[in-house]
């Protein structure tokens, strides 16, 4: 007589019929902390986290080393999660989306870092790379690029405000960053950094006061003027070099060579 399948076998069969182990594990990871489980000492929660580490280790070995011999062990992690988290209460489950959102944000941040590195001037190439630039440099640069100035005309600014404004403009010109006017979701226009380093160094707990529309407009105008001022000498040098360029050989004409020395000596020979 065939014995009935055990609880673990039932869970393994159900998981194997689903097939997408990674998406299933993401669903459990995003929902298990929101469920009502009788675990006052948090022992089961800690053990669940250990099984997540084990599952991630298996997935990493399979993806990086192409070692598919350990693939059959993946469904058994779901059996352990079920034994640690299962209750008789109804579970409110939401579809997993955090993993996709995190991958999209990571890709966006990588593209912003590449764009920022391409726009750096030759004088600021040593500000750091990768994590050093992201963690140590950009948060401080963001504060430098947020000068505390009043929403008044440029002529009415105090010397301290003008100094802060000039410093921010020079740093933005060195980094290749500028303010671009874009249309927001609500239909209103706003000035946004290009590349948007505010997205890389923004934290919800940050106490920085955002720049007003007028201030961003003023900074954008000053940055454009600074870039034009820096490009002027380069344009002059290029035009001068073009003017002094040698005539190609096929366009040159023969010119008589000037006689240098005692002319009477040559006359006697003639």
Tab-separated table of C-alpha atoms in Angstrom:
chain	number	residue	atom	x	y	z
A	1	UNK	CA	0.000	0.000	0.000
A	2	UNK	CA	1.409	3.364	-1.026
A	3	UNK	CA	1.829	5.786	1.853
A	4	UNK	CA	0.405	9.310	1.503
A	5	UNK	CA	2.937	12.035	0.723
A	6	UNK	CA	4.323	13.937	3.654
A	7	UNK	CA	3.939	17.656	4.210
A	8	UNK	CA	7.409	18.375	2.856
A	9	UNK	CA	6.797	16.295	-0.266
A	10	UNK	CA	3.542	18.128	-0.962
A	11	UNK	CA	5.229	21.517	-0.712
A	12	UNK	CA	8.172	20.428	-2.864
A	13	UNK	CA	5.804	19.110	-5.554
A	14	UNK	CA	3.801	22.344	-5.573
A	15	UNK	CA	6.947	24.464	-5.830
A	16	UNK	CA	8.397	22.287	-8.589
A	17	UNK	CA	5.191	22.648	-10.589
A	18	UNK	CA	5.597	26.440	-10.389
A	19	UNK	CA	9.161	26.384	-11.653
A	20	UNK	CA	10.235	30.014	-11.097
A	21	UNK	CA	12.045	29.554	-7.776
A	22	UNK	CA	13.612	33.015	-7.755
A	23	UNK	CA	10.288	34.850	-8.160
A	24	UNK	CA	8.662	32.650	-5.502
A	25	UNK	CA	11.460	33.336	-3.022
A	26	UNK	CA	11.164	37.075	-3.708
A	27	UNK	CA	7.448	36.871	-2.940
A	28	UNK	CA	8.109	35.180	0.400
A	29	UNK	CA	10.888	37.631	1.245
A	30	UNK	CA	8.678	40.693	0.626
A	31	UNK	CA	5.652	39.351	2.533
A	32	UNK	CA	6.850	37.250	5.466
A	33	UNK	CA	7.602	40.158	7.808
A	34	UNK	CA	4.077	41.566	7.362
A	35	UNK	CA	2.364	38.336	8.458
A	36	UNK	CA	1.076	37.630	11.964
A	37	UNK	CA	3.201	34.777	13.285
A	38	UNK	CA	3.270	33.608	16.907
A	39	UNK	CA	7.014	34.049	17.384
A	40	UNK	CA	7.622	36.318	20.374
A	41	UNK	CA	11.309	35.373	20.666
A	42	UNK	CA	11.914	35.981	16.915
A	43	UNK	CA	13.682	32.630	16.647
A	44	UNK	CA	11.695	31.479	13.629
A	45	UNK	CA	12.260	34.832	11.920
A	46	UNK	CA	16.019	34.518	12.383
A	47	UNK	CA	15.965	30.960	11.042
A	48	UNK	CA	13.932	32.084	8.028
A	49	UNK	CA	16.637	34.670	7.294
A	50	UNK	CA	19.292	31.942	7.460
A	51	UNK	CA	17.391	29.911	4.885
A	52	UNK	CA	17.220	32.978	2.641
A	53	UNK	CA	21.002	33.223	2.848
A	54	UNK	CA	21.274	29.540	1.928
A	55	UNK	CA	18.904	30.008	-1.028
A	56	UNK	CA	20.865	33.036	-2.280
A	57	UNK	CA	24.117	31.069	-2.012
A	58	UNK	CA	22.669	28.290	-4.155
A	59	UNK	CA	21.343	30.760	-6.729
A	60	UNK	CA	24.703	32.521	-6.903
A	61	UNK	CA	26.607	29.272	-7.423
A	62	UNK	CA	24.177	28.181	-10.134
A	63	UNK	CA	24.295	31.498	-12.000
A	64	UNK	CA	28.030	32.179	-11.736
A	65	UNK	CA	29.559	28.701	-11.841
A	66	UNK	CA	26.849	26.992	-13.936
A	67	UNK	CA	26.722	24.230	-11.338
A	68	UNK	CA	23.235	22.795	-11.942
A	69	UNK	CA	23.852	19.700	-9.830
A	70	UNK	CA	22.647	21.647	-6.753
A	71	UNK	CA	19.486	22.909	-8.491
A	72	UNK	CA	17.226	20.169	-6.981
A	73	UNK	CA	17.995	21.487	-3.470
A	74	UNK	CA	16.215	24.811	-4.082
A	75	UNK	CA	12.599	23.566	-3.577
A	76	UNK	CA	13.413	22.283	-0.084
A	77	UNK	CA	14.043	25.816	1.160
A	78	UNK	CA	10.342	26.542	0.556
A	79	UNK	CA	9.402	23.560	2.696
A	80	UNK	CA	11.465	24.981	5.554
A	81	UNK	CA	9.912	28.438	5.139
A	82	UNK	CA	6.456	26.884	5.211
A	83	UNK	CA	7.192	24.960	8.404
A	84	UNK	CA	8.490	28.129	10.100
A	85	UNK	CA	5.880	30.641	8.891
A	86	UNK	CA	2.655	28.706	8.288
A	87	UNK	CA	-0.372	29.784	10.393
A	88	UNK	CA	-4.134	29.276	10.306
A	89	UNK	CA	-4.735	33.003	9.814
A	90	UNK	CA	-5.470	34.446	6.403
A	91	UNK	CA	-2.334	35.913	4.819
A	92	UNK	CA	-2.387	39.230	2.958
A	93	UNK	CA	0.023	38.635	0.091
A	94	UNK	CA	1.161	41.204	-2.474
A	95	UNK	CA	2.905	40.514	-5.767
A	96	UNK	CA	6.722	40.892	-5.495
A	97	UNK	CA	7.979	44.079	-7.122
A	98	UNK	CA	10.858	45.301	-4.939
A	99	UNK	CA	13.467	43.283	-6.791
A	100	UNK	CA	12.495	44.738	-10.184
A	101	UNK	CA	12.359	48.269	-8.776
A	102	UNK	CA	15.790	47.861	-7.182
A	103	UNK	CA	17.322	46.593	-10.429
A	104	UNK	CA	15.829	49.530	-12.350
A	105	UNK	CA	17.174	52.031	-9.808
A	106	UNK	CA	20.597	50.380	-9.890
A	107	UNK	CA	20.708	50.614	-13.694
A	108	UNK	CA	19.625	54.270	-13.573
A	109	UNK	CA	22.310	55.113	-11.018
A	110	UNK	CA	24.977	53.373	-13.100
A	111	UNK	CA	24.013	55.392	-16.178
A	112	UNK	CA	24.101	58.623	-14.152
A	113	UNK	CA	27.572	57.786	-12.827
A	114	UNK	CA	28.829	57.085	-16.367
A	115	UNK	CA	27.366	60.370	-17.638
A	116	UNK	CA	28.916	62.270	-14.731
A	117	UNK	CA	32.361	60.747	-15.297
A	118	UNK	CA	32.232	61.669	-18.993
A	119	UNK	CA	31.442	65.304	-18.213
A	120	UNK	CA	34.245	65.853	-15.693
A	121	UNK	CA	36.858	68.427	-16.574
A	122	UNK	CA	40.570	67.639	-16.640
A	123	UNK	CA	41.122	69.519	-13.361
A	124	UNK	CA	38.667	67.411	-11.335
A	125	UNK	CA	39.457	63.907	-12.580
A	126	UNK	CA	40.863	62.935	-9.178
A	127	UNK	CA	37.690	63.377	-7.114
A	128	UNK	CA	37.246	59.604	-6.920
A	129	UNK	CA	35.619	56.698	-8.685
A	130	UNK	CA	32.816	54.242	-7.972
A	131	UNK	CA	31.762	53.937	-4.334
A	132	UNK	CA	34.289	56.554	-3.166
A	133	UNK	CA	32.754	59.166	-5.435
A	134	UNK	CA	29.190	58.085	-4.642
A	135	UNK	CA	29.544	57.984	-0.849
A	136	UNK	CA	32.193	60.614	-0.074
A	137	UNK	CA	32.181	63.168	-2.888
A	138	UNK	CA	28.659	63.571	-4.254
A	139	UNK	CA	26.882	64.351	-0.935
A	140	UNK	CA	29.323	67.208	-0.304
A	141	UNK	CA	29.103	68.409	-3.907
A	142	UNK	CA	25.327	68.505	-3.621
A	143	UNK	CA	25.623	70.885	-0.669
A	144	UNK	CA	28.073	73.078	-2.581
A	145	UNK	CA	25.650	73.237	-5.513
A	146	UNK	CA	22.840	74.413	-3.205
A	147	UNK	CA	23.894	77.972	-2.294
A	148	UNK	CA	21.767	79.772	0.271
A	149	UNK	CA	20.765	82.942	-1.587
A	150	UNK	CA	17.671	85.096	-1.550
A	151	UNK	CA	15.178	85.315	-4.395
A	152	UNK	CA	16.234	88.824	-5.404
A	153	UNK	CA	18.048	90.399	-8.320
A	154	UNK	CA	21.708	89.549	-8.844
A	155	UNK	CA	22.733	93.148	-8.079
A	156	UNK	CA	21.021	93.004	-4.658
A	157	UNK	CA	22.914	89.942	-3.408
A	158	UNK	CA	25.348	90.346	-0.543
A	159	UNK	CA	29.084	89.664	-1.108
A	160	UNK	CA	28.726	86.358	0.777
A	161	UNK	CA	25.821	85.283	-1.434
A	162	UNK	CA	27.691	86.282	-4.575
A	163	UNK	CA	30.732	84.309	-3.432
A	164	UNK	CA	28.618	81.201	-2.770
A	165	UNK	CA	26.883	81.598	-6.124
A	166	UNK	CA	30.172	81.990	-8.006
A	167	UNK	CA	31.627	78.963	-6.220
A	168	UNK	CA	28.609	76.814	-7.128
A	169	UNK	CA	28.755	77.996	-10.755
A	170	UNK	CA	32.472	77.169	-11.074
A	171	UNK	CA	32.005	73.709	-9.542
A	172	UNK	CA	29.097	72.949	-11.889
A	173	UNK	CA	31.164	74.067	-14.878
A	174	UNK	CA	34.073	71.846	-13.774
A	175	UNK	CA	31.780	68.832	-13.333
A	176	UNK	CA	29.891	69.388	-16.575
A	177	UNK	CA	26.600	69.702	-14.659
A	178	UNK	CA	23.883	72.181	-15.576
A	179	UNK	CA	20.239	72.937	-14.856
A	180	UNK	CA	17.779	71.989	-17.603
A	181	UNK	CA	14.148	73.093	-17.677
A	182	UNK	CA	11.781	70.107	-17.804
A	183	UNK	CA	8.048	69.634	-17.452
A	184	UNK	CA	6.915	67.806	-14.327
A	185	UNK	CA	4.122	65.264	-13.921
A	186	UNK	CA	1.753	67.990	-12.709
A	187	UNK	CA	2.400	70.060	-15.837
A	188	UNK	CA	4.531	72.687	-14.089
A	189	UNK	CA	8.024	73.517	-15.326
A	190	UNK	CA	11.040	73.013	-13.102
A	191	UNK	CA	14.820	73.039	-13.354
A	192	UNK	CA	16.535	69.671	-13.010
A	193	UNK	CA	20.237	68.844	-12.904
A	194	UNK	CA	21.708	67.173	-15.951
A	195	UNK	CA	23.075	64.604	-15.088
A	196	UNK	CA	20.791	64.393	-12.067
A	197	UNK	CA	23.283	63.980	-9.202
A	198	UNK	CA	20.501	64.912	-6.768
A	199	UNK	CA	19.021	61.474	-7.439
A	200	UNK	CA	22.325	59.820	-6.509
A	201	UNK	CA	22.827	61.669	-3.229
A	202	UNK	CA	19.258	62.259	-2.019
A	203	UNK	CA	18.108	60.764	1.276
A	204	UNK	CA	14.702	61.168	2.870
A	205	UNK	CA	16.292	62.083	6.200
A	206	UNK	CA	18.270	64.898	4.577
A	207	UNK	CA	17.617	68.348	6.039
A	208	UNK	CA	18.783	70.305	2.984
A	209	UNK	CA	16.463	73.098	1.866
A	210	UNK	CA	15.683	72.643	-1.850
A	211	UNK	CA	16.523	75.523	-4.183
A	212	UNK	CA	13.650	77.650	-5.399
A	213	UNK	CA	12.714	77.910	-9.065
A	214	UNK	CA	14.157	81.435	-9.287
A	215	UNK	CA	17.465	80.368	-7.717
A	216	UNK	CA	17.837	77.432	-10.099
A	217	UNK	CA	17.050	79.722	-13.013
A	218	UNK	CA	19.725	82.178	-11.876
A	219	UNK	CA	22.312	79.420	-11.404
A	220	UNK	CA	21.449	77.920	-14.817
A	221	UNK	CA	22.011	81.290	-16.510
A	222	UNK	CA	25.331	81.866	-14.719
A	223	UNK	CA	26.549	78.352	-15.589
A	224	UNK	CA	25.784	78.939	-19.284
A	225	UNK	CA	27.706	82.228	-19.177
A	226	UNK	CA	30.638	80.522	-17.427
A	227	UNK	CA	30.758	77.755	-20.042
A	228	UNK	CA	30.711	80.360	-22.828
A	229	UNK	CA	33.500	82.305	-21.128
A	230	UNK	CA	35.657	79.177	-20.813
A	231	UNK	CA	35.035	78.195	-24.423
A	232	UNK	CA	36.052	81.602	-25.840
A	233	UNK	CA	39.876	81.180	-25.704
A	234	UNK	CA	39.620	77.721	-27.216
A	235	UNK	CA	37.654	79.060	-30.183
A	236	UNK	CA	40.241	81.818	-30.701
A	237	UNK	CA	43.150	79.362	-30.617
A	238	UNK	CA	41.491	77.052	-33.126
A	239	UNK	CA	40.739	79.883	-35.563
A	240	UNK	CA	44.329	81.158	-35.250
A	241	UNK	CA	45.748	77.726	-35.996
A	242	UNK	CA	43.505	77.391	-39.027
A	243	UNK	CA	44.614	80.826	-40.278
A	244	UNK	CA	48.296	79.942	-39.926
A	245	UNK	CA	47.972	76.551	-41.584
A	246	UNK	CA	50.406	75.855	-44.432
A	247	UNK	CA	49.211	75.828	-48.018
A	248	UNK	CA	49.026	72.305	-49.506
A	249	UNK	CA	51.793	71.366	-51.958
A	250	UNK	CA	49.508	71.133	-55.000
A	251	UNK	CA	48.317	74.720	-54.388
A	252	UNK	CA	51.753	76.276	-53.889
A	253	UNK	CA	53.402	78.407	-56.636
A	254	UNK	CA	57.135	78.781	-57.298
A	255	UNK	CA	58.673	81.981	-55.981
A	256	UNK	CA	62.124	83.374	-56.909
A	257	UNK	CA	64.691	82.909	-54.182
A	258	UNK	CA	66.263	86.058	-52.816
A	259	UNK	CA	70.039	86.300	-53.315
A	260	UNK	CA	71.914	86.796	-50.075
A	261	UNK	CA	75.561	87.926	-49.950
A	262	UNK	CA	77.926	89.818	-52.342
A	263	UNK	CA	75.937	90.550	-55.516
A	264	UNK	CA	79.002	91.880	-57.473
A	265	UNK	CA	80.633	88.450	-57.263
A	266	UNK	CA	77.735	86.912	-59.141
A	267	UNK	CA	77.784	89.709	-61.736
A	268	UNK	CA	81.473	88.936	-62.586
A	269	UNK	CA	80.573	85.326	-63.221
A	270	UNK	CA	77.828	86.383	-65.598
